[in-house]
Short mmCIF file of C-alpha atoms and ligand atoms in Angstrom, two decimals:
data_model
loop_
_atom_site.label_atom_id
_atom_site.label_comp_id
_atom_site.label_asym_id
_atom_site.label_seq_id
_atom_site.Cartn_x
_atom_site.Cartn_y
_atom_site.Cartn_z
CA UNK W 1 -9.62 12.44 -37.17
CA UNK W 2 -9.06 13.71 -33.88
CA UNK W 3 -5.75 11.45 -32.14
CA UNK W 4 -7.10 10.93 -28.58
CA UNK W 5 -5.18 13.43 -25.56
CA UNK W 6 -1.99 10.32 -24.39
CA UNK W 7 -0.07 11.90 -20.98
CA UNK W 8 2.36 8.51 -20.75
CA UNK W 9 4.84 11.37 -18.72
CA UNK W 10 2.82 10.93 -16.34
CA UNK W 11 2.52 8.22 -14.08
CA UNK W 12 0.32 7.53 -11.11
CA UNK W 13 1.58 5.03 -7.91
CA UNK W 14 -0.46 3.30 -5.91
CA UNK W 15 -0.11 2.06 -2.71
CA UNK W 16 -2.32 -1.29 -2.10
CA UNK W 17 -3.36 -1.94 1.73
CA UNK W 18 -5.40 1.00 2.70
CA UNK W 19 -5.68 3.07 -0.98
CA UNK W 20 -6.91 0.36 -3.60
CA UNK W 21 -8.33 -2.53 -0.74
CA UNK W 22 -8.64 -2.34 2.57
CA UNK W 23 -6.12 -5.96 4.10
CA UNK W 24 -5.72 -4.02 7.93
CA UNK W 25 -7.77 -6.22 9.23
CA UNK W 26 -6.95 -9.22 8.08
CA UNK W 27 -3.81 -8.59 9.35
CA UNK W 28 -4.79 -7.62 12.28
CA UNK W 29 -6.73 -11.35 12.42
CA UNK W 30 -3.13 -12.64 11.64
CA UNK W 31 -1.41 -10.59 14.28
CA UNK W 32 -3.46 -10.63 16.86
CA UNK W 33 -3.12 -14.72 16.96
CA UNK W 34 0.31 -14.47 16.95
CA UNK W 35 0.18 -12.02 19.63
CA UNK W 36 -2.44 -14.49 21.44
CA UNK W 37 -0.18 -17.31 20.94
CA UNK W 38 3.13 -16.13 22.88
CA UNK W 39 0.42 -15.05 25.23
CA UNK W 40 -0.70 -11.55 24.91
CA UNK W 41 -2.49 -9.41 23.58
CA UNK W 42 -2.67 -6.58 21.01
CA UNK W 43 -4.68 -3.65 19.60
CA UNK W 44 -6.39 -2.24 17.19
CA UNK W 45 -5.07 1.24 17.75
CA UNK W 46 -1.62 -0.84 18.18
CA UNK W 47 -2.22 -2.48 14.57
CA UNK W 48 -2.90 1.55 12.96
CA UNK W 49 1.33 1.69 13.49
CA UNK W 50 2.22 -1.29 11.41
CA UNK W 51 0.19 0.53 7.80
CA UNK W 52 2.68 0.52 5.15
CA UNK W 53 5.42 -1.42 7.92
CA UNK W 54 7.24 -4.95 6.10
CA UNK W 55 6.11 -7.50 7.91
CA UNK W 56 9.52 -8.32 9.86
CA UNK W 57 9.67 -5.01 10.83
CA UNK W 58 6.65 -5.24 12.11
CA UNK W 59 6.47 -8.30 13.97
CA UNK W 60 10.51 -6.67 16.01
CA UNK W 61 7.02 -3.68 16.66
CA UNK W 62 5.35 -6.22 18.32
CA UNK W 63 7.08 -8.33 20.32
CA UNK W 64 7.94 -5.22 21.19
CA UNK W 65 5.53 -4.21 22.72
CA UNK W 66 4.31 -7.67 24.21
CA UNK W 67 7.68 -7.01 26.37
CA UNK W 68 9.02 -10.86 24.21
CA UNK W 69 12.71 -11.71 22.79
CA UNK W 70 13.85 -14.21 20.04
CA UNK W 71 16.09 -15.07 18.56
CA UNK W 72 16.63 -14.15 14.47
CA UNK W 73 15.82 -18.17 13.86
CA UNK W 74 11.82 -17.57 16.13
CA UNK W 75 11.66 -14.62 14.49
CA UNK W 76 11.67 -15.79 10.78
CA UNK W 77 9.11 -18.75 12.19
CA UNK W 78 6.37 -16.22 13.76
CA UNK W 79 7.14 -14.65 10.21
CA UNK W 80 6.06 -17.55 8.36
CA UNK W 81 3.08 -18.84 11.17
CA UNK W 82 1.30 -15.10 10.53
CA UNK W 83 1.78 -15.05 6.71
CA UNK W 84 0.64 -18.29 6.28
CA UNK W 85 -2.60 -17.24 8.17
CA UNK W 86 -2.43 -14.58 6.87
CA UNK W 87 -2.95 -15.83 2.99
CA UNK W 88 -5.53 -18.01 3.76
CA UNK W 89 -7.42 -15.04 4.26
CA UNK W 90 -6.51 -13.29 1.09
CA UNK W 91 -6.79 -16.21 -0.66
CA UNK W 92 -10.95 -15.89 -0.20
CA UNK W 93 -11.14 -11.89 -1.41
CA UNK W 94 -13.12 -10.91 -3.85
CA UNK W 95 -12.97 -7.86 -6.08
CA UNK W 96 -16.12 -6.89 -3.90
CA UNK W 97 -13.58 -5.87 -1.50
CA UNK W 98 -12.21 -2.95 -3.85
CA UNK W 99 -12.16 0.62 -2.04
CA UNK W 100 -14.66 3.15 -3.49
CA UNK W 101 -13.49 5.31 -6.40
CA UNK W 102 -10.19 2.68 -7.34
CA UNK W 103 -12.18 1.10 -10.38
CA UNK W 104 -13.26 4.89 -12.07
CA UNK W 105 -10.20 6.43 -10.70
CA UNK W 106 -7.80 3.54 -12.43
CA UNK W 107 -10.23 3.23 -15.71
CA UNK W 108 -10.00 6.71 -16.08
CA UNK W 109 -6.06 8.01 -15.79
CA UNK W 110 -5.62 4.53 -18.23
CA UNK W 111 -7.63 5.88 -20.66
CA UNK W 112 -5.61 8.77 -20.37
CA UNK W 113 -2.66 7.38 -20.90
CA UNK W 114 -1.26 7.91 -18.17
CA UNK W 115 0.70 5.09 -16.66
CA UNK W 116 -0.15 2.81 -13.41
CA UNK W 117 1.87 1.35 -10.89
CA UNK W 118 2.25 0.09 -7.78
CA UNK W 119 3.93 0.56 -4.70
CA UNK W 120 3.23 -1.47 -1.66
CA UNK W 121 5.39 -2.93 1.23
CA UNK W 122 3.46 -5.97 0.95
CA UNK W 123 5.06 -9.45 0.20
CA UNK W 124 1.45 -10.83 -0.77
CA UNK W 125 0.59 -7.76 -3.35
CA UNK W 126 0.50 -9.63 -6.21
CA UNK W 127 -1.71 -12.43 -5.06
CA UNK W 128 -4.10 -9.56 -4.34
CA UNK W 129 -3.94 -7.97 -6.91
CA UNK W 130 -5.59 -10.60 -8.95
CA UNK W 131 -8.20 -12.42 -6.24
CA UNK W 132 -9.66 -8.58 -6.57
CA UNK W 133 -8.77 -8.42 -11.12
CA UNK W 134 -6.76 -5.32 -10.53
CA UNK W 135 -3.46 -6.72 -12.14
CA UNK W 136 -4.96 -5.78 -15.97
CA UNK W 137 -4.18 -1.48 -15.01
CA UNK W 138 -0.81 -1.55 -13.60
CA UNK W 139 1.78 -1.07 -16.25
CA UNK W 140 4.75 -1.87 -13.81
CA UNK W 141 4.45 -3.50 -9.88
CA UNK W 142 7.21 -2.90 -7.51
CA UNK W 143 5.86 -4.70 -4.17
CA UNK W 144 8.12 -5.97 -1.01
CA UNK W 145 10.05 -8.98 -2.77
CA UNK W 146 10.93 -6.28 -5.35
CA UNK W 147 12.50 -3.25 -3.20
CA UNK W 148 15.02 -3.99 -0.34
CA UNK W 149 14.41 -0.62 1.45
CA UNK W 150 11.15 -0.28 2.80
CA UNK W 151 9.15 3.25 3.22
CA UNK W 152 10.11 5.59 4.16
CA UNK W 153 12.96 4.75 1.85
CA UNK W 154 11.42 6.33 -1.24
CA UNK W 155 13.24 2.99 -3.10
CA UNK W 156 9.73 1.42 -4.11
CA UNK W 157 8.58 4.86 -5.47
CA UNK W 158 11.73 5.62 -7.08
CA UNK W 159 11.67 1.52 -8.99
CA UNK W 160 7.60 1.82 -9.96
CA UNK W 161 8.34 5.89 -11.63
CA UNK W 162 11.54 4.40 -13.53
CA UNK W 163 10.09 1.11 -14.49
CA UNK W 164 6.97 3.09 -16.45
CA UNK W 165 9.75 5.96 -17.84
CA UNK W 166 8.38 8.53 -16.30
CA UNK W 167 10.57 11.08 -13.69
CA UNK W 168 10.01 11.52 -10.42
CA UNK W 169 8.24 15.43 -10.93
CA UNK W 170 6.03 14.18 -12.82
CA UNK W 171 4.72 11.22 -10.65
CA UNK W 172 2.29 10.99 -8.19
CA UNK W 173 2.20 8.69 -4.90
CA UNK W 174 -1.37 7.59 -3.75
CA UNK W 175 -1.12 6.88 0.06
CA UNK W 176 -2.43 6.00 2.99
CA UNK W 177 0.74 5.97 5.87
CA UNK W 178 2.59 8.38 7.02
CA UNK W 179 5.84 6.16 6.46
CA UNK W 180 4.70 6.31 2.62
CA UNK W 181 3.77 9.70 2.33
CA UNK W 182 7.38 10.54 4.32
CA UNK W 183 8.97 8.10 0.76
CA UNK W 184 6.76 9.96 -1.77
CA UNK W 185 7.85 13.39 -0.68
CA UNK W 186 11.02 12.30 -0.46
CA UNK W 187 10.94 10.75 -3.92
CA UNK W 188 10.19 13.87 -5.07
CA UNK W 189 7.29 13.13 -5.84
CA UNK W 190 3.61 14.81 -5.59
CA UNK W 191 0.93 13.08 -2.44
CA UNK W 192 -2.49 11.72 -2.95
CA UNK W 193 -2.55 11.55 1.50
CA UNK W 194 -5.80 9.05 1.34
CA UNK W 195 -7.51 9.68 4.55
CA UNK W 196 -6.72 12.02 7.65
CA UNK W 197 -4.57 15.07 7.44
CA UNK W 198 -3.62 14.45 10.94
CA UNK W 199 -1.82 11.26 10.95
CA UNK W 200 -0.73 12.19 6.66
CA UNK W 201 1.61 15.44 7.31
CA UNK W 202 3.08 17.16 4.59
CA UNK W 203 1.11 15.24 1.65
CA UNK W 204 -0.10 18.22 -1.38
CA UNK W 205 -3.39 16.81 -1.04
CA UNK W 206 -6.01 14.88 0.65
CA UNK W 207 -9.15 12.81 -0.25
CA UNK W 208 -11.07 10.20 2.02
CA UNK W 209 -11.11 7.74 -1.03
CA UNK W 210 -9.74 7.60 -4.39
CA UNK W 211 -13.98 8.78 -5.76
CA UNK W 212 -12.56 12.28 -4.65
CA UNK W 213 -10.22 12.83 -7.10
CA UNK W 214 -9.58 13.24 -10.84
CA UNK W 215 -8.07 12.82 -13.32
CA UNK W 216 -8.12 17.03 -14.39
CA UNK W 217 -6.39 17.43 -9.99
CA UNK W 218 -4.37 15.38 -10.81
CA UNK W 219 -2.16 16.60 -13.77
CA UNK W 220 -2.28 19.73 -12.62
CA UNK W 221 -0.96 18.63 -9.20
CA UNK W 222 2.02 18.04 -11.22
CA UNK W 223 2.12 21.24 -12.97
CA UNK W 224 1.65 22.91 -10.15
P1 LIG Q 301 3.08 -8.77 4.08
P2 LIG Q 301 1.19 -1.11 1.44
C1 LIG Q 301 1.43 -3.44 3.79
O1 LIG Q 301 1.01 -2.93 2.61
C2 LIG Q 301 0.23 -2.60 4.62
O2 LIG Q 301 -0.03 -1.51 5.46
C3 LIG Q 301 1.66 -4.14 5.97
O3 LIG Q 301 0.74 -2.66 6.97
C4 LIG Q 301 2.00 -5.40 5.84
O4 LIG Q 301 2.79 -5.30 7.65
C5 LIG Q 301 3.24 -4.99 4.88
O5 LIG Q 301 2.70 -4.36 3.66
C6 LIG Q 301 3.61 -6.34 4.49
O6 LIG Q 301 2.85 -6.78 4.24
O7 LIG Q 301 3.69 -9.38 5.60
O8 LIG Q 301 1.56 -9.25 3.17
O9 LIG Q 301 4.66 -8.41 3.37
O10 LIG Q 301 0.15 -0.16 2.40
O11 LIG Q 301 2.74 -1.38 1.25
O12 LIG Q 301 0.52 -1.84 0.47
MG1 LIG Q 302 -1.04 1.21 2.75
#
C-alpha cells in the first residue's frame, strides 16, 4: 500500500484574532466601555489600530487618544477591568464564530502532515480555541503568555516554528495585522496577508479569508 505523502518539514503558523476567529468586536466593546467610564469616546477606526497589539500597549494608546495619564498601578487595574469584561464575552463564543475556510484548511493541512502552530499576541488564546473547538488542530500554541516581546518582534513566530521543529524558511504565517506581517518577515518566513493589501504591506500573498488558499498553494509559496 502506498504511504500517504507527508510534509512534516513544513509549518503553518496562524494568528488568532482576525484570522481564525473575529474577536475584534469584543475587544472593541470592552475598550469602549473603559474609555467611556473615563469620560472619552473610543471609535471603531481607533480599534483597527489595536489589532495584533498587546493589552498593555493597547491601553497606552487608548489613554493617549483620550489625553489621560495614569500611573503604572492604575493601568494594571484598568487593564484587568477591561480583560474581565472581555473574558465574560469570549466565554460565550461558539464554534459558529470560526471564520470561513478555517476548518477546511486546518483539516487539509493536518491530513497533508503539515505542522500547525498558533502565534497570537492574546493571553486569552487558550480559552478562545477551546470555546470555538479548534484546540485539537494545533501541534503548538504560542500566545501572549509565552512571549516577552510583542509583534512586530518575531519572537512569537520563531518560537512557534521551533516548537514544531520546522525552520523559519519552511514556515508560512497567516496574519491580519501589519505588526504581524512585519514580525513574520523579520523571522524570515513567508506571509499570507488575510485582508486588504494596503493594510498588510510586504505579505507574499493576499486572501480575503482562509477559503481562498489551498495546501498546494501553501507548498508552492515555500518552494518559490
Ligand atoms: P488579550 P492576535 C491580539 O490577538 C489582538 O489582535 C489584539 O487586538 C489584542 O489586544 C491582543 O491580542 C491581546 O489580547 O488582551 O486577550 O491578551 O491578533 O495576535 O491573535
Ligand atoms: Mg490578528
